[in-house]
XYZ file of C-alpha atoms in Angstrom:
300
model
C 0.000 0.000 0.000
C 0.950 3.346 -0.817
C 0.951 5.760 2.520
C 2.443 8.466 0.730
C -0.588 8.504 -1.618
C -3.156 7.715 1.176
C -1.679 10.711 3.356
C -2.215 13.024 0.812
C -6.043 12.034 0.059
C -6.742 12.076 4.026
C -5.267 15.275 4.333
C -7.239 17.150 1.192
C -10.237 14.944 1.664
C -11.043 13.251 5.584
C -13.473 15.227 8.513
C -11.671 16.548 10.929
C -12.178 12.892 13.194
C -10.603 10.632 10.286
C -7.453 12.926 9.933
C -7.333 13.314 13.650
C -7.404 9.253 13.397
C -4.861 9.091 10.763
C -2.514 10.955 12.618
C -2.878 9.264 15.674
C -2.412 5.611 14.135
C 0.256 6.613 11.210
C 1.690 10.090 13.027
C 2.355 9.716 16.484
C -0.799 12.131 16.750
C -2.385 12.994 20.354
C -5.412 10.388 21.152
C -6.521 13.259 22.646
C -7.662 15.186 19.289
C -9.339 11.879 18.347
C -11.272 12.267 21.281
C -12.365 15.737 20.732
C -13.205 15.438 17.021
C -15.523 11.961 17.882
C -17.245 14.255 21.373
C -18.667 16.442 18.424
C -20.803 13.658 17.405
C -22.018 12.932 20.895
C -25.297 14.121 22.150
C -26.404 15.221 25.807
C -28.038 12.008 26.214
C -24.451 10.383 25.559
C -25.594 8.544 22.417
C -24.303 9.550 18.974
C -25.462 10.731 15.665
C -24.887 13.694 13.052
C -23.691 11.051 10.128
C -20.836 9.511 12.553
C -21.517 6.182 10.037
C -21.397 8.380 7.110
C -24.616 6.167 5.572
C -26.823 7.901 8.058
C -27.266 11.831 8.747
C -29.835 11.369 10.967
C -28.421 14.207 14.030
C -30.612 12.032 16.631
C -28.651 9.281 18.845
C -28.894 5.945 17.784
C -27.713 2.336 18.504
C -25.842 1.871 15.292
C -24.204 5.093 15.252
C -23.281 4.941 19.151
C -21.933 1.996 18.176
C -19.840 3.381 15.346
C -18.764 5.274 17.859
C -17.436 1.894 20.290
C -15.444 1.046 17.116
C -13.013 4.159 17.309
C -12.808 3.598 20.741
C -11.647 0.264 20.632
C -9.120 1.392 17.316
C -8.020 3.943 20.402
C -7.327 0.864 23.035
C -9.795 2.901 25.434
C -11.595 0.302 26.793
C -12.369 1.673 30.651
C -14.997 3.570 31.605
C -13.675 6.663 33.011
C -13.111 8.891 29.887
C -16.510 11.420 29.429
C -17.676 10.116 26.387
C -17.453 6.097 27.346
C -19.604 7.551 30.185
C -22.143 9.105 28.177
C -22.263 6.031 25.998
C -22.897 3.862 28.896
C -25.323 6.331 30.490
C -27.292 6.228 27.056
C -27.217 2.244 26.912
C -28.669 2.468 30.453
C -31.409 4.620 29.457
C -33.379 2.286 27.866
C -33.370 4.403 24.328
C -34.294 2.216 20.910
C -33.993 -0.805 23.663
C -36.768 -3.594 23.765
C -35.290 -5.403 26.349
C -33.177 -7.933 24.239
C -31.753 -5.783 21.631
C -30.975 -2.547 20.645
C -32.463 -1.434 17.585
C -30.818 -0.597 14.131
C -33.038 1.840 12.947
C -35.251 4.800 14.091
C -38.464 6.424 12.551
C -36.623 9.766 12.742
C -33.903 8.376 9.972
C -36.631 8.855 7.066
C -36.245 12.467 7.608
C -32.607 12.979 6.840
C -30.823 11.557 4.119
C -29.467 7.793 4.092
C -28.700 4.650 2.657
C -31.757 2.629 2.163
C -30.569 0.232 4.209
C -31.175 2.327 7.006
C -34.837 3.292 6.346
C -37.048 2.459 9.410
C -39.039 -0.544 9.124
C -40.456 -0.997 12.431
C -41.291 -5.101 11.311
C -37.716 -5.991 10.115
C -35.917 -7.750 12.869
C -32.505 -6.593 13.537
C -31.052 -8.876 16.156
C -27.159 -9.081 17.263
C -26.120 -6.478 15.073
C -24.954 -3.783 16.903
C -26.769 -5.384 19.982
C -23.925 -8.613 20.153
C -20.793 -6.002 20.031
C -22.773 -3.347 22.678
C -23.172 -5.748 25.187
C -19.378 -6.216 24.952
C -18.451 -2.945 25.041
C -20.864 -2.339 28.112
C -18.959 -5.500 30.141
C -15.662 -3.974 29.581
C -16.547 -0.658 30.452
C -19.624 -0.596 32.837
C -18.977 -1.048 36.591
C -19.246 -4.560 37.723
C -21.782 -3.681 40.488
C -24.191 -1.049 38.153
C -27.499 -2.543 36.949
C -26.011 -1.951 33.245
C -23.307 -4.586 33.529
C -25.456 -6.694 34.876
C -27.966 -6.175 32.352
C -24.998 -6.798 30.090
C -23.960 -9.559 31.556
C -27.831 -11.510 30.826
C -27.568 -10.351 27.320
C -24.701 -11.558 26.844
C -25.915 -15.282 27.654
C -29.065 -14.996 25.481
C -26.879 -13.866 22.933
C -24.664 -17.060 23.271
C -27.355 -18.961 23.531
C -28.762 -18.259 20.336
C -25.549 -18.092 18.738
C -24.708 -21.761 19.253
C -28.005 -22.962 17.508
C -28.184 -20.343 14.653
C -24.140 -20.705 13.804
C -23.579 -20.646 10.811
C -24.960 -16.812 9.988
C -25.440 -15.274 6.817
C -24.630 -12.030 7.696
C -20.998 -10.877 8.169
C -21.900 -7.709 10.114
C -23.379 -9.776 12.713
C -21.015 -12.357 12.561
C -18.296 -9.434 13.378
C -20.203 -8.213 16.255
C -20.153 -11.705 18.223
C -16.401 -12.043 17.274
C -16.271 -8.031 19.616
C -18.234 -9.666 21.920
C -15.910 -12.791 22.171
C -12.954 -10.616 22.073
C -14.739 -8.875 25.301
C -15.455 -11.660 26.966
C -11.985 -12.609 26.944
C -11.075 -9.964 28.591
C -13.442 -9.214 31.196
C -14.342 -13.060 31.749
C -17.947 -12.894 33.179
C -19.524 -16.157 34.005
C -22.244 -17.605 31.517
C -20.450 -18.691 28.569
C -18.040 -21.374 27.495
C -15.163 -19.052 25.437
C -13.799 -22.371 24.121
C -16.955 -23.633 22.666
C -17.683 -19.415 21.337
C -13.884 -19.703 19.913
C -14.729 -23.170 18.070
C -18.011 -21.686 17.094
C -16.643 -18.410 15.907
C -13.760 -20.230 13.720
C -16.834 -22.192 11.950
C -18.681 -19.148 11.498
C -15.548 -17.273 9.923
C -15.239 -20.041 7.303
C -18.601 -20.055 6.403
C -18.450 -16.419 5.956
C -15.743 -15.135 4.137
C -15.453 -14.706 0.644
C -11.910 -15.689 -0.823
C -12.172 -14.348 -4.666
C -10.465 -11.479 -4.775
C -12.334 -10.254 -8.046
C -15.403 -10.773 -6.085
C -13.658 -8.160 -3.652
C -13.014 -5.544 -6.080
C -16.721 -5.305 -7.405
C -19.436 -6.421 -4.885
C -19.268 -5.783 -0.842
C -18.516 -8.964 0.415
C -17.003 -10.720 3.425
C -12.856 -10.099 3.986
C -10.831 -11.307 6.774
C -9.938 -7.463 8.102
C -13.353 -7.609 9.100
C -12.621 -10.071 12.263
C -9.205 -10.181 12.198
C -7.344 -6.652 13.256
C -4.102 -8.035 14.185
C -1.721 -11.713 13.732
C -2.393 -12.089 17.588
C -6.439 -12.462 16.976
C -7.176 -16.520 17.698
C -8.465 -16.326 14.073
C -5.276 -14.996 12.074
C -3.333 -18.520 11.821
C -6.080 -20.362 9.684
C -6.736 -17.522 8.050
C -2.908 -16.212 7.353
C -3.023 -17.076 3.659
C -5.982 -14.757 3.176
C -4.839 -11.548 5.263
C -1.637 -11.952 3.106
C -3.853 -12.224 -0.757
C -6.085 -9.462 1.299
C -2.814 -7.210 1.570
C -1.617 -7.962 -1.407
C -5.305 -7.262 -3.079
C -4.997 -3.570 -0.748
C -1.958 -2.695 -2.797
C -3.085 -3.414 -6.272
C -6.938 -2.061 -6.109
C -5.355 1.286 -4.522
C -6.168 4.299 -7.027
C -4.210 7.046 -8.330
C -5.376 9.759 -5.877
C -4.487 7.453 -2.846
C -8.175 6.389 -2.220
C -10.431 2.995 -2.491
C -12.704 2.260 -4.800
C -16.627 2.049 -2.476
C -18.687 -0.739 -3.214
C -21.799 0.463 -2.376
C -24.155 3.471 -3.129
C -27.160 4.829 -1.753
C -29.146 4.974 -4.722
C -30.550 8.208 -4.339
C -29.724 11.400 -2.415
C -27.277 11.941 -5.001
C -25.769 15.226 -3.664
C -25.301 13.582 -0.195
C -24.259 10.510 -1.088
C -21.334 12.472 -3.151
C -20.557 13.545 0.398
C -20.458 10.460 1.929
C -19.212 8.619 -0.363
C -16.150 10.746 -0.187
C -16.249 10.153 4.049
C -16.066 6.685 3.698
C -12.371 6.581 0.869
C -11.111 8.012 4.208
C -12.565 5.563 6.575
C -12.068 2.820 3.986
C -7.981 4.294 3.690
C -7.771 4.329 7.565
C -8.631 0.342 7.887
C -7.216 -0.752 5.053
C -3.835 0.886 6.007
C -4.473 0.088 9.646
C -4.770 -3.723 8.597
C -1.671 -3.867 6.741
C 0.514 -2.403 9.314
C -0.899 -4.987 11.603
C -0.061 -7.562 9.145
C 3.317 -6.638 9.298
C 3.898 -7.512 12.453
């Protein structure tokens, strides 16, 4: 991969957050500035909007884009809960917001009146499930007190979520698939009673498998299933089976990268057209950011 190139397109092209994110991963940049840039996208009821995932503009807090937010916080390493904005996050979990009791909800009524991908139009009979709901309850057990009602809330999710893992493994859907491998990753590290992490691990590397698409021309054109998705460093339990295809993933990174620095998006709104210009733009950054995050890891 070209840095040099991908510098330069951050620079002219990223928000404010995504070159404060560059910097900090590629620059020796202050975590700090991350922090400030991603607090612009929090709301007083500590839950995030404003087009944080750049396929929604909706300014009201959701789960989804709260828990776009969790992902820069993990790419950070802040994974306690004493930093403002983990609190508000927490605080807005608690609060019961676009919860049903089991799972967080992926869209809102209020999206329809702001531009978006369709994907995100409310459809208040479409069952979302795990996804963000499997990789919130993670974050909440890492960062929630052990004695607060929301890790223990968390800590009953995350059960029912196991449980209904081990009979609906394999899943079709990669995004949900990547949320149970953050909460696996979470429950590693916290360790909360309630599920077997050897029999999740087994599961997990079954799931992967099933998942992943390994035709690189497939990449290229359609928005399928690569291994960056789960696997963010060699020391994740699911790089060694999967070394071969990080390495042809790397290797696929450095060929499909385009003149100006940027990758080529896979996926369009379909309308909006002036927005989704916008967007589309947002997400060459994000898309730079991971794909040049992944390779470094890859490196060792």
């Amino acid at each position: 991969m070209n840095f040099e190139s991908a510098r330069s397109f951050i620079y002219r092209n990223a928000r404010p957050l995504d070159l404060a994110r560059w910097r900090y991963l590629f620059e020796g940049g202050d975590r700090a500035l991350v922090l400030t840039a991603l607090a612009a996208y929090q709301n007083p009821d500590g839950g995030f909007g404003h087009g944080l995932e750049a396929d929604c503009w909706n300014p009201e807090s959701s789960p989804v884009q709260t828990w776009a937010a969790t992902q820069i916080l993990r790419e950070l390493g802040l994974d306690g809960g004493e930093h403002p904005i983990v609190q508000g996050i927490l605080r807005y979990l608690a609060s019961g917001a676009a919860f049903d009791g089991h799972f967080w909800l992926g869209t809102l009524p209020s999206n329809d009146a702001h531009p978006h991908a369709p994907w995100w139009n409310y459809d208040p009979e479409q069952a979302w499930g795990y996804n963000p709901t499997a990789s919130l309850i993670g974050f909440i057990l890492r960062c929630a007190g052990r004695e607060s009602p929301l890790y223990a809330l968390a800590a009953r999710l995350a059960e029912e979520a196991y449980a209904w893992f081990r009979v609906h493994v394999p899943l079709e859907s990669m995004h949900t698939a990547a949320c149970f491998v953050e909460l696996y990753e979470d429950l590693r590290a916290c360790a909360p009673e309630g599920v077997e992490l050897d029999e999740f691990e087994a599961l997990l590397r079954a799931q992967l498998q099933h998942v992943l698409t390994r035709d690189p021309d497939v990449w290229a054109r359609e928005y399928v299933c690569k291994p960056s998705l789960f696997i963010r460093n060699r020391e994740s339990p699911f790089y060694g089976e999967n070394r071969a295809l990080c390495e042809l993933e790397c290797e696929f990174i450095a060929e499909t990268q385009e003149a100006d620095g940027s990758f080529r998006v896979t996926w369009d709104w379909g309308g909006y057209p002036e927005q989704w210009a916008v967007a589309k733009n947002w997400w060459k950054s994000d898309l730079i950011l991971k794909n040049a995050r992944f390779c470094r890891a890859m490196e060792g």
